[in-house]
Tab-separated table of C-alpha atoms and ligand atoms in Angstrom:
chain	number	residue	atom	x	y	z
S	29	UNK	CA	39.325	46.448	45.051
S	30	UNK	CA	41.044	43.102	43.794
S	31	UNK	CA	38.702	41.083	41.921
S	32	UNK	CA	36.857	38.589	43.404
S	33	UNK	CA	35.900	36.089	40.152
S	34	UNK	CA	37.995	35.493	37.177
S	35	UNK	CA	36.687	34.921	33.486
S	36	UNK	CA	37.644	31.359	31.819
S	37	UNK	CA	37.422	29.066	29.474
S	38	UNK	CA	35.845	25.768	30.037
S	39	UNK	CA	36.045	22.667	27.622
S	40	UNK	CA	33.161	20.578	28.300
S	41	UNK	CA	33.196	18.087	25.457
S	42	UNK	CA	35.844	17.986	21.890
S	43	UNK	CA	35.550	21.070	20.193
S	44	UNK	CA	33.355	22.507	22.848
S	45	UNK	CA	34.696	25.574	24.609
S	46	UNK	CA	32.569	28.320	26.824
S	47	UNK	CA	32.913	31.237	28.845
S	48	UNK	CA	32.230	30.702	32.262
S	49	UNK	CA	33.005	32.939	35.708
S	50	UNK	CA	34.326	31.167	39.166
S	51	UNK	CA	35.008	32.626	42.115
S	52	UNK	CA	39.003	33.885	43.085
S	53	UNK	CA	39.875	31.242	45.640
S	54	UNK	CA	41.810	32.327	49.075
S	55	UNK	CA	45.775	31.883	49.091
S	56	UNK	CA	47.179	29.907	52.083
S	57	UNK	CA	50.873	30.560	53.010
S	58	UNK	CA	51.830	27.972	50.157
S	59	UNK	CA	50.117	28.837	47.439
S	60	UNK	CA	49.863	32.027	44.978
S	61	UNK	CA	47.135	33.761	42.927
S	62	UNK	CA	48.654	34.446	39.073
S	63	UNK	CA	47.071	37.338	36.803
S	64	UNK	CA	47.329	36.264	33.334
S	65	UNK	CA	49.058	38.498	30.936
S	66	UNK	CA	49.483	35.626	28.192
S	67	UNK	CA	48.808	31.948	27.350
S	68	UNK	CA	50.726	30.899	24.535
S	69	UNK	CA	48.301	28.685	22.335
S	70	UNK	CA	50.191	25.114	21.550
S	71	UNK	CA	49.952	22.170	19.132
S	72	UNK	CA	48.833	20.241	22.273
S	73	UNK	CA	45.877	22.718	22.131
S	74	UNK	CA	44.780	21.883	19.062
S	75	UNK	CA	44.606	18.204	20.236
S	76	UNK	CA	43.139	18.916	23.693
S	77	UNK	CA	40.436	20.446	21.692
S	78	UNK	CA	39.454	18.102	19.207
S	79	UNK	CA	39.863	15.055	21.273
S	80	UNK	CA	42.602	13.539	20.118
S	81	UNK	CA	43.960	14.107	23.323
S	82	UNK	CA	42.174	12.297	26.083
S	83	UNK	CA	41.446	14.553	28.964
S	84	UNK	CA	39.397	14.935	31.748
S	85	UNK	CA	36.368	16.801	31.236
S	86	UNK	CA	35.472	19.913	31.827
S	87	UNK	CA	38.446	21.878	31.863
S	88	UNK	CA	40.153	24.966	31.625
S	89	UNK	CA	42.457	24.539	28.541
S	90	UNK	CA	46.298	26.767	29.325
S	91	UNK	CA	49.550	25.392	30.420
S	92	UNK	CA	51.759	28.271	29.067
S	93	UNK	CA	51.078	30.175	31.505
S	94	UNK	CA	52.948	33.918	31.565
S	95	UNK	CA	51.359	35.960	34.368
S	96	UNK	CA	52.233	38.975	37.335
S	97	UNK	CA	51.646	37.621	40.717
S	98	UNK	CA	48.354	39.387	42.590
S	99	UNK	CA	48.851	37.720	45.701
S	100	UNK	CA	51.190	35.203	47.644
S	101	UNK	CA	51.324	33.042	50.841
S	102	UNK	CA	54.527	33.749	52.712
S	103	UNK	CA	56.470	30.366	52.456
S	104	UNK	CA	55.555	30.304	48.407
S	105	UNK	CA	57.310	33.736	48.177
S	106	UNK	CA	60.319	32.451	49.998
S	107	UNK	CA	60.424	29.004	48.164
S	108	UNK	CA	60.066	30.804	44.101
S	109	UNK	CA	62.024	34.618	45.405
S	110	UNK	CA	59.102	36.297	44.065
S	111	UNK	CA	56.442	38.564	45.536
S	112	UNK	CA	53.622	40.294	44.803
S	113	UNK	CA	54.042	42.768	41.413
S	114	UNK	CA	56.531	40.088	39.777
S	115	UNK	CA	56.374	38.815	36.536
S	116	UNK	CA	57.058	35.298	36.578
S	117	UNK	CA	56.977	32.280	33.549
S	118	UNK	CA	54.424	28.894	34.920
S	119	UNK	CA	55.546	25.685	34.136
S	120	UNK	CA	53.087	23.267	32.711
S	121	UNK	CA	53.742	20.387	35.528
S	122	UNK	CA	52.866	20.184	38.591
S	123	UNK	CA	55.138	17.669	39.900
S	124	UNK	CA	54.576	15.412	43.238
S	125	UNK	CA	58.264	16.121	44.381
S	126	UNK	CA	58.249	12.532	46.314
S	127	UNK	CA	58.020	10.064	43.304
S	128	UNK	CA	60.962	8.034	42.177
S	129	UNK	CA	60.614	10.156	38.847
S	130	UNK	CA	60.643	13.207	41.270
S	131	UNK	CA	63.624	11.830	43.308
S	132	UNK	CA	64.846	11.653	40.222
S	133	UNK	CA	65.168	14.499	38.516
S	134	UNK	CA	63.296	13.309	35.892
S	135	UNK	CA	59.806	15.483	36.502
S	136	UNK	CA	58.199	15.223	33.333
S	137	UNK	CA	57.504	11.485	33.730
S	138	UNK	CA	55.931	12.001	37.629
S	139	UNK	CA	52.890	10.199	38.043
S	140	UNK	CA	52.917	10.321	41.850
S	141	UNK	CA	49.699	11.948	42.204
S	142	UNK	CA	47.750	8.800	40.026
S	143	UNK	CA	48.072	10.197	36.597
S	144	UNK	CA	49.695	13.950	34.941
S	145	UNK	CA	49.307	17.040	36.815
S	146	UNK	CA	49.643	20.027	34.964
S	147	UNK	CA	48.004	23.920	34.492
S	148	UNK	CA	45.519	23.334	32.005
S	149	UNK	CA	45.099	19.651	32.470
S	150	UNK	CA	43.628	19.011	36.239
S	151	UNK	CA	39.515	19.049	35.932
S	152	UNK	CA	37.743	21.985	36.813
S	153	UNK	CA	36.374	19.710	39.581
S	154	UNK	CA	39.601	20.117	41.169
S	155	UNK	CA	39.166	22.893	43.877
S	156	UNK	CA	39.806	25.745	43.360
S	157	UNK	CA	39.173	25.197	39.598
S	158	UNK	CA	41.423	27.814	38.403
S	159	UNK	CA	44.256	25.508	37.491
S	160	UNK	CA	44.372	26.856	33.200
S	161	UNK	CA	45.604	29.748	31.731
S	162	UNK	CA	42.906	30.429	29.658
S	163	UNK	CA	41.352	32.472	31.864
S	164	UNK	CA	42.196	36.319	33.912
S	165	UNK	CA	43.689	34.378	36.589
S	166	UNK	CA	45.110	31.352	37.892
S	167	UNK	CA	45.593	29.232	40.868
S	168	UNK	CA	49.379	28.426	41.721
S	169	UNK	CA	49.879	25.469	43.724
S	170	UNK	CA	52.561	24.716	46.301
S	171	UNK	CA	53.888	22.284	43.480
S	172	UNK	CA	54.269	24.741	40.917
S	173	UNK	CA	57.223	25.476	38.962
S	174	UNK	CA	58.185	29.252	38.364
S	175	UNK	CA	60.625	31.272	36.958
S	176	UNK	CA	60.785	35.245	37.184
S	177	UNK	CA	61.174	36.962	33.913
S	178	UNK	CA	61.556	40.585	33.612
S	179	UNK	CA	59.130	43.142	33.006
S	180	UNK	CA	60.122	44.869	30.103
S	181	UNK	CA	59.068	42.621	27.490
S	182	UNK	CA	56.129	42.546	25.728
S	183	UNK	CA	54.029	39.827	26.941
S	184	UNK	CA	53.732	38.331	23.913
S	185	UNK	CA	57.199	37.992	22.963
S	186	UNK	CA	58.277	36.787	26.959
S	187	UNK	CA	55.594	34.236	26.877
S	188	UNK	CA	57.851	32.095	23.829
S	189	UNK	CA	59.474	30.735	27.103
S	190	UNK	CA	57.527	27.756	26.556
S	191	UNK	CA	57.942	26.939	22.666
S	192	UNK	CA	61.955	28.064	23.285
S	193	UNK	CA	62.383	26.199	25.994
S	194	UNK	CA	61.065	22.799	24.729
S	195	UNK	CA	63.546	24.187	21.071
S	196	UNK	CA	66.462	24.259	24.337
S	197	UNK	CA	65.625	20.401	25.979
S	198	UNK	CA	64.524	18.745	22.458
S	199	UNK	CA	67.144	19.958	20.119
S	200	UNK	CA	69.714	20.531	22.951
S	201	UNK	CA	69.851	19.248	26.366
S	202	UNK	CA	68.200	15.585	24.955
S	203	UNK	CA	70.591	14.582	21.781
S	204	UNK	CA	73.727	17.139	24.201
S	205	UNK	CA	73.330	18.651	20.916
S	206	UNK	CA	77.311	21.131	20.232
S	207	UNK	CA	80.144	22.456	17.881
S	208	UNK	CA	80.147	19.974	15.170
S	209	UNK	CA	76.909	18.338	15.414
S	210	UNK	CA	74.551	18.409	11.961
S	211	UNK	CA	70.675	18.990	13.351
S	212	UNK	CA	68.078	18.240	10.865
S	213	UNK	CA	64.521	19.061	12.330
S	214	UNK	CA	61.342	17.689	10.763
S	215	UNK	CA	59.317	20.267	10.718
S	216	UNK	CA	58.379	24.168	10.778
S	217	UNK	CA	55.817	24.980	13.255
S	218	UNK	CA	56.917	27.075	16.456
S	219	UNK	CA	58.866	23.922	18.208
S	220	UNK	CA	60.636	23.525	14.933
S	221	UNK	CA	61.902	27.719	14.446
S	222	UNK	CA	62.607	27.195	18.445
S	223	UNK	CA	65.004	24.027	17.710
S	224	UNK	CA	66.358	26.139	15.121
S	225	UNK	CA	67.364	28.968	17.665
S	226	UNK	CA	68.575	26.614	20.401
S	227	UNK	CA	70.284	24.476	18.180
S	228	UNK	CA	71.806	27.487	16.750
S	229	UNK	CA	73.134	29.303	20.300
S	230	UNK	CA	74.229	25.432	21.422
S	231	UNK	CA	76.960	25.708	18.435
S	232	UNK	CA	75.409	23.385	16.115
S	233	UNK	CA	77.550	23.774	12.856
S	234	UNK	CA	74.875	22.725	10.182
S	235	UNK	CA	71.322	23.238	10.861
S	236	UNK	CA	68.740	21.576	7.941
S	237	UNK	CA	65.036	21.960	8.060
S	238	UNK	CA	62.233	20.119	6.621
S	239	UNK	CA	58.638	21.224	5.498
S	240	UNK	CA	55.948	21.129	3.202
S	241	UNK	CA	54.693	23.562	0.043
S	242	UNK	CA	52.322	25.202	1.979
S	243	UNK	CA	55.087	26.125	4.667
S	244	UNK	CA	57.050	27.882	2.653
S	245	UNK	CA	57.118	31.168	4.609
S	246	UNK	CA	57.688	29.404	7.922
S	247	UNK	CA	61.102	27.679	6.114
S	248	UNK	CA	62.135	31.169	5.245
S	249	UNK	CA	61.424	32.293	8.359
S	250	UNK	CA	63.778	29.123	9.676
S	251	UNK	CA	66.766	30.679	7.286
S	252	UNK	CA	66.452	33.848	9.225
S	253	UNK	CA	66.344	32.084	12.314
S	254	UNK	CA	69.591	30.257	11.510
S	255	UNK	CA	68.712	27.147	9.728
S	256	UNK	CA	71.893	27.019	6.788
S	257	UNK	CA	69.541	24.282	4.585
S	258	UNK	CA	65.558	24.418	4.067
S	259	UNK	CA	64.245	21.186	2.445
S	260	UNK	CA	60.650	20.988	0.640
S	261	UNK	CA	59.661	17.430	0.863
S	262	UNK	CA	57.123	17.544	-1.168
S	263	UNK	CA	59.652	18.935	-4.042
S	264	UNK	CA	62.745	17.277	-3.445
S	265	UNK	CA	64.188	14.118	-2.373
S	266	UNK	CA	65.061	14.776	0.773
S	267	UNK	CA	66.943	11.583	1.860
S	268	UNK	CA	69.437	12.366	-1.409
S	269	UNK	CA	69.064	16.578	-0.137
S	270	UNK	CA	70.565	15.287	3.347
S	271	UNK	CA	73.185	12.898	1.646
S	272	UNK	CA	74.555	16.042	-0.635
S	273	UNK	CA	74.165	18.564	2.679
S	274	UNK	CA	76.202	15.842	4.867
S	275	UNK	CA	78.758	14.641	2.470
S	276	UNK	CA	76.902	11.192	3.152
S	277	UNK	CA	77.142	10.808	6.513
S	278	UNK	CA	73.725	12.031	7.368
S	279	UNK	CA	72.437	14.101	10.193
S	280	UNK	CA	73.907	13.583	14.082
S	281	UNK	CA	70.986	14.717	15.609
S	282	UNK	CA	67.283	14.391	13.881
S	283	UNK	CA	64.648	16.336	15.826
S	284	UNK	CA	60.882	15.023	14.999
S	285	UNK	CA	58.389	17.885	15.917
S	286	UNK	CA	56.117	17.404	12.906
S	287	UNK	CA	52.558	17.155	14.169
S	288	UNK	CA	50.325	13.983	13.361
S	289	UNK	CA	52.181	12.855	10.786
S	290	UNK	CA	53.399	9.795	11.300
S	291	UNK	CA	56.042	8.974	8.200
S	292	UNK	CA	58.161	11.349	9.798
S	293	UNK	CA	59.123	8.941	11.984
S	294	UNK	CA	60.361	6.505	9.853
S	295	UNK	CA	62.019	8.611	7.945
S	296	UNK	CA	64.252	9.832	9.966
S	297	UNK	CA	66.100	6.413	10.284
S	298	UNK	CA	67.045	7.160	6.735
S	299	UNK	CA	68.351	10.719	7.366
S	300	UNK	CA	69.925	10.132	10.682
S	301	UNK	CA	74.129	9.532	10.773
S	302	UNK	CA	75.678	6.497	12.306
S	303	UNK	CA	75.933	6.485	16.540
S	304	UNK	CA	73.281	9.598	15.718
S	305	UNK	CA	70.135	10.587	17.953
S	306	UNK	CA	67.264	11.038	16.818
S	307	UNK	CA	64.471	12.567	19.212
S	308	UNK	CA	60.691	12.223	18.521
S	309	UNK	CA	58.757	15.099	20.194
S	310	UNK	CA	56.125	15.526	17.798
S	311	UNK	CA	52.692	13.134	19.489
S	312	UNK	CA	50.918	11.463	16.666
S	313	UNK	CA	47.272	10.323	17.847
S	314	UNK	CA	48.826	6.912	19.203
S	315	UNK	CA	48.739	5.642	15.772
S	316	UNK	CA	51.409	3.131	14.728
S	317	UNK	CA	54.259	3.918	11.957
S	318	UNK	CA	54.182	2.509	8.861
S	319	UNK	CA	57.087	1.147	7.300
S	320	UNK	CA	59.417	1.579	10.311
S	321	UNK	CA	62.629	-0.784	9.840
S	322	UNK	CA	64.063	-1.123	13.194
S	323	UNK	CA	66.957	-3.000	11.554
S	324	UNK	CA	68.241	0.985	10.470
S	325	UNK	CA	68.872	1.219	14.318
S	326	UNK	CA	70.599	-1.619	14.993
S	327	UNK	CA	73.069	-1.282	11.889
S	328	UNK	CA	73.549	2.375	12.633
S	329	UNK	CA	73.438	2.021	16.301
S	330	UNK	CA	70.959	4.763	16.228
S	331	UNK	CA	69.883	6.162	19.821
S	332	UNK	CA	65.909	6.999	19.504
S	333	UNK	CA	65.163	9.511	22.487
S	334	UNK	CA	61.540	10.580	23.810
S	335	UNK	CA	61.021	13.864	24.552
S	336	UNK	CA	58.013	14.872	26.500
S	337	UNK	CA	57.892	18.777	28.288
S	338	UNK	CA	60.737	20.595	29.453
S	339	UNK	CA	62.981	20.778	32.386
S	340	UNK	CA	63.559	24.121	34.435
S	341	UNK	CA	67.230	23.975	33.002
S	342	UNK	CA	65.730	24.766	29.487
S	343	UNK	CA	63.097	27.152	30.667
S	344	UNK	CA	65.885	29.341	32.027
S	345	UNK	CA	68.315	29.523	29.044
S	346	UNK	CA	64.505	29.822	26.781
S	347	UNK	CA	64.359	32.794	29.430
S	348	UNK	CA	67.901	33.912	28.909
S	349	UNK	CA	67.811	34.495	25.261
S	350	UNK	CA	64.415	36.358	25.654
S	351	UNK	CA	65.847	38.656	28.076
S	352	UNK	CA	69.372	38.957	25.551
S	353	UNK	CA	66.932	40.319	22.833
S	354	UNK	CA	69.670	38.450	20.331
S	355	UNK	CA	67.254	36.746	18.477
S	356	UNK	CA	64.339	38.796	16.479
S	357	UNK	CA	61.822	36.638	18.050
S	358	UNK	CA	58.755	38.954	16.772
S	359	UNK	CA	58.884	37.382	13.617
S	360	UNK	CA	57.922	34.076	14.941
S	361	UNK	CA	55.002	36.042	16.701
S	362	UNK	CA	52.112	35.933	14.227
S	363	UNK	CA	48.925	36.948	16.139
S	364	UNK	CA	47.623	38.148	19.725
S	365	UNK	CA	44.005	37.023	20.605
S	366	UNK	CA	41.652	38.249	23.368
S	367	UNK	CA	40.293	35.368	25.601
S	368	UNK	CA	36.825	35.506	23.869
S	369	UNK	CA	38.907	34.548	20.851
S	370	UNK	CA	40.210	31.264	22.172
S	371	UNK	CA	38.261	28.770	19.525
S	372	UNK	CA	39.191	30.517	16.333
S	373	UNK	CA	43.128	30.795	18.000
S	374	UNK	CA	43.371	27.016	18.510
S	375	UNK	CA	41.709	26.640	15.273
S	376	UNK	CA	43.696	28.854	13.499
S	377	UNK	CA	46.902	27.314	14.872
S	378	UNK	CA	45.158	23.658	13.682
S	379	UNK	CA	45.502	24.713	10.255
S	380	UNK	CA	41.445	24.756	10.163
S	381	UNK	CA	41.137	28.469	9.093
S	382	UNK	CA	41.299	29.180	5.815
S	383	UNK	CA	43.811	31.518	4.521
S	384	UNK	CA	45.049	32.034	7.657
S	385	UNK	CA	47.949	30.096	9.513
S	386	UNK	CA	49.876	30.995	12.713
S	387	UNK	CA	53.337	30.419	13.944
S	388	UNK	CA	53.192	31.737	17.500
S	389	UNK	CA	50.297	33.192	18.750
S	390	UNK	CA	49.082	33.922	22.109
S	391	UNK	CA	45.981	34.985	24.157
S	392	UNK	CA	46.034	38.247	25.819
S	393	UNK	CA	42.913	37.970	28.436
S	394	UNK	CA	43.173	41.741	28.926
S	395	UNK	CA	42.676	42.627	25.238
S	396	UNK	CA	39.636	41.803	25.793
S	397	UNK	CA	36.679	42.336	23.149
C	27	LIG	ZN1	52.487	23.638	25.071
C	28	LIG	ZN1	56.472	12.992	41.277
């Protein structure tokens, strides 16, 4: 009997999350039903729930979406080549497809249906409501964007597509990060180790990272993952550190994915090489940057690039290396959660647990409690 409601998990307020049941919608020919195997939990999370993040209200949370499709309308299984029984990867946006940003190429930016589409983002007023991945299953519009990805994985570890591919389109395909290229990346959460593992397959020859005290074991983990230089800024200068590392040139591509932090920013004027890039990922609570000196940019000709989501191009070589099994990616995996577990996982990844801190973690909705 296929099931006829799913289980999910509705933000109705910051820091407000409950379990709720709605009903499994019908699938026309362009649309899809998703079973959720995993949601990868994200620093975006953490922001969505504690209202830093403005959002409409209420709202099922989940836009790394890794699922096995249930059910499918004929012309979606044409359009994605995938059918019922496949495991495929969700994109977060929903693009229009008619925008100029569409038209494009440029996706990430569309705003052609009045503001950002995306799984976990569109109100649960939105029929059919299912449109987040916290939850057993999930609607999949005609606009959705997915990739297969094969079965024999654990769900955990094939569900990095999303932290990996934003490592591939920040630290790669935006600075056209290769061979001879120094990448310094301000700092170690999952985006950072992922920068460190793209950077390090695109052929960057020196790869530096930066963290603080109390990430010590995530800047180890960063040496194993290929970074040549870890820096504690806390503990060392790190402005001289990158001088020494670069034989004072300084860094040709600076990736910012620290979170909140706003020095960072600045900073990385300081560290970054003449005619270098420097790409700021990391969103910061729209707060302003102290002690920015634009005049480092125009005397080093700096290029500053924004970096918001990832393009299908990175998804797929994020897939790619998953499916290699090169990289030892389970020992950025830290912990699994069942759905019922979804406050203390986005809290845990916040840094608001104590004595506990995750890299990657995930929610499982069928390890359930
Ligand atoms: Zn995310
Ligand atoms: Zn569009």
């Amino acid at each position: 009997m296929p099931a006829k409601k799913s289980r999910v998990v509705v933000q109705t307020a910051p820091r407000a999350l409950e379990m709720r049941e709605l009903p499994i919608p019908e699938i026309d020919a362009d649309s899809a039903l998703l079973r959720i195997e995993a949601c990868g939990i994200c620093g975006s999370d953490a922001e969505q729930y504690t209202g830093v993040l403005p959002m409409r209200l209420p709202v099922v949370p989940g836009h790394e979406p890794l699922g096995i499709i249930e059910r499918i309308g004929d012309r979606a299984a044409k359009r994605w080549g995938v059918d019922v029984g496949d495991r495929v990867a969700v994109e977060a946006l929903i693009p229009c497809g008619h925008c100029r940003a569409c038209l494009e190429g440029r996706y990430q930016v569309c705003r052609g249906r009045g503001s950002m589409l995306g799984h976990g983002y569109v109100p649960l007023s939105h029929p059919p409501g299912l449109w987040g991945a916290y939850a057993d299953y999930m609607f999949l519009d005609a606009h959705s964007l997915v990739h297969p990805i094969r079965k024999n994985l654990p769900a955990s570890i094939a569900v990095m597509f999303n932290p990996l591919g934003a490592g591939f389109r920040w630290a790669v395909e935006i600075p056209r990060t290769g061979p001879g290229d120094t990448v310094l990346i301000l700092g170690p959460g999952q985006r950072g180790l992922a920068s460190v593992i793209a950077a390090r397959t695109a052929g960057a020859d020196r790869i530096i990272v930066t963290g603080l005290a109390r990430d010590a074991a995530k800047l180890a983990l960063a040496q194993e993952l290929g970074a040549d230089f870890v820096i504690n800024v806390e503990e060392e200068d790190t402005r001289k550190r990158v001088k020494e590392i670069t034989d004072g040139r300084g860094a040709d591509v600076v990736v910012e994915v620290s979170a909140n932090a706003a020095q960072p920013v600045a900073e990385a004027l300081h560290y970054v090489a003449p005619s270098g890039r420097v790409v700021l990922a990391g969103v910061k609570g729209f707060k302003a940057v102290p002690e920015f000196i634009s005049d480092l940019i125009v005397v080093k000709e700096v290029t500053i690039l924004g970096a918001f989501g990832v393009t299908s191009r990175s998804y797929e070589s994020a897939i790619r290396l998953i499916e290699s099994g090169k990289v030892p990616l389970e020992k950025m995996h830290t912990h699994d959660f069942p759905l019922e577990e979804a406050e203390r996982a986005i809290q845990m990844l916040g840094g608001e647990v104590a004595g506990e801190s995750s890299i990657h973690s995930c929610l499982l909705p069928d390890r359930s409690t």
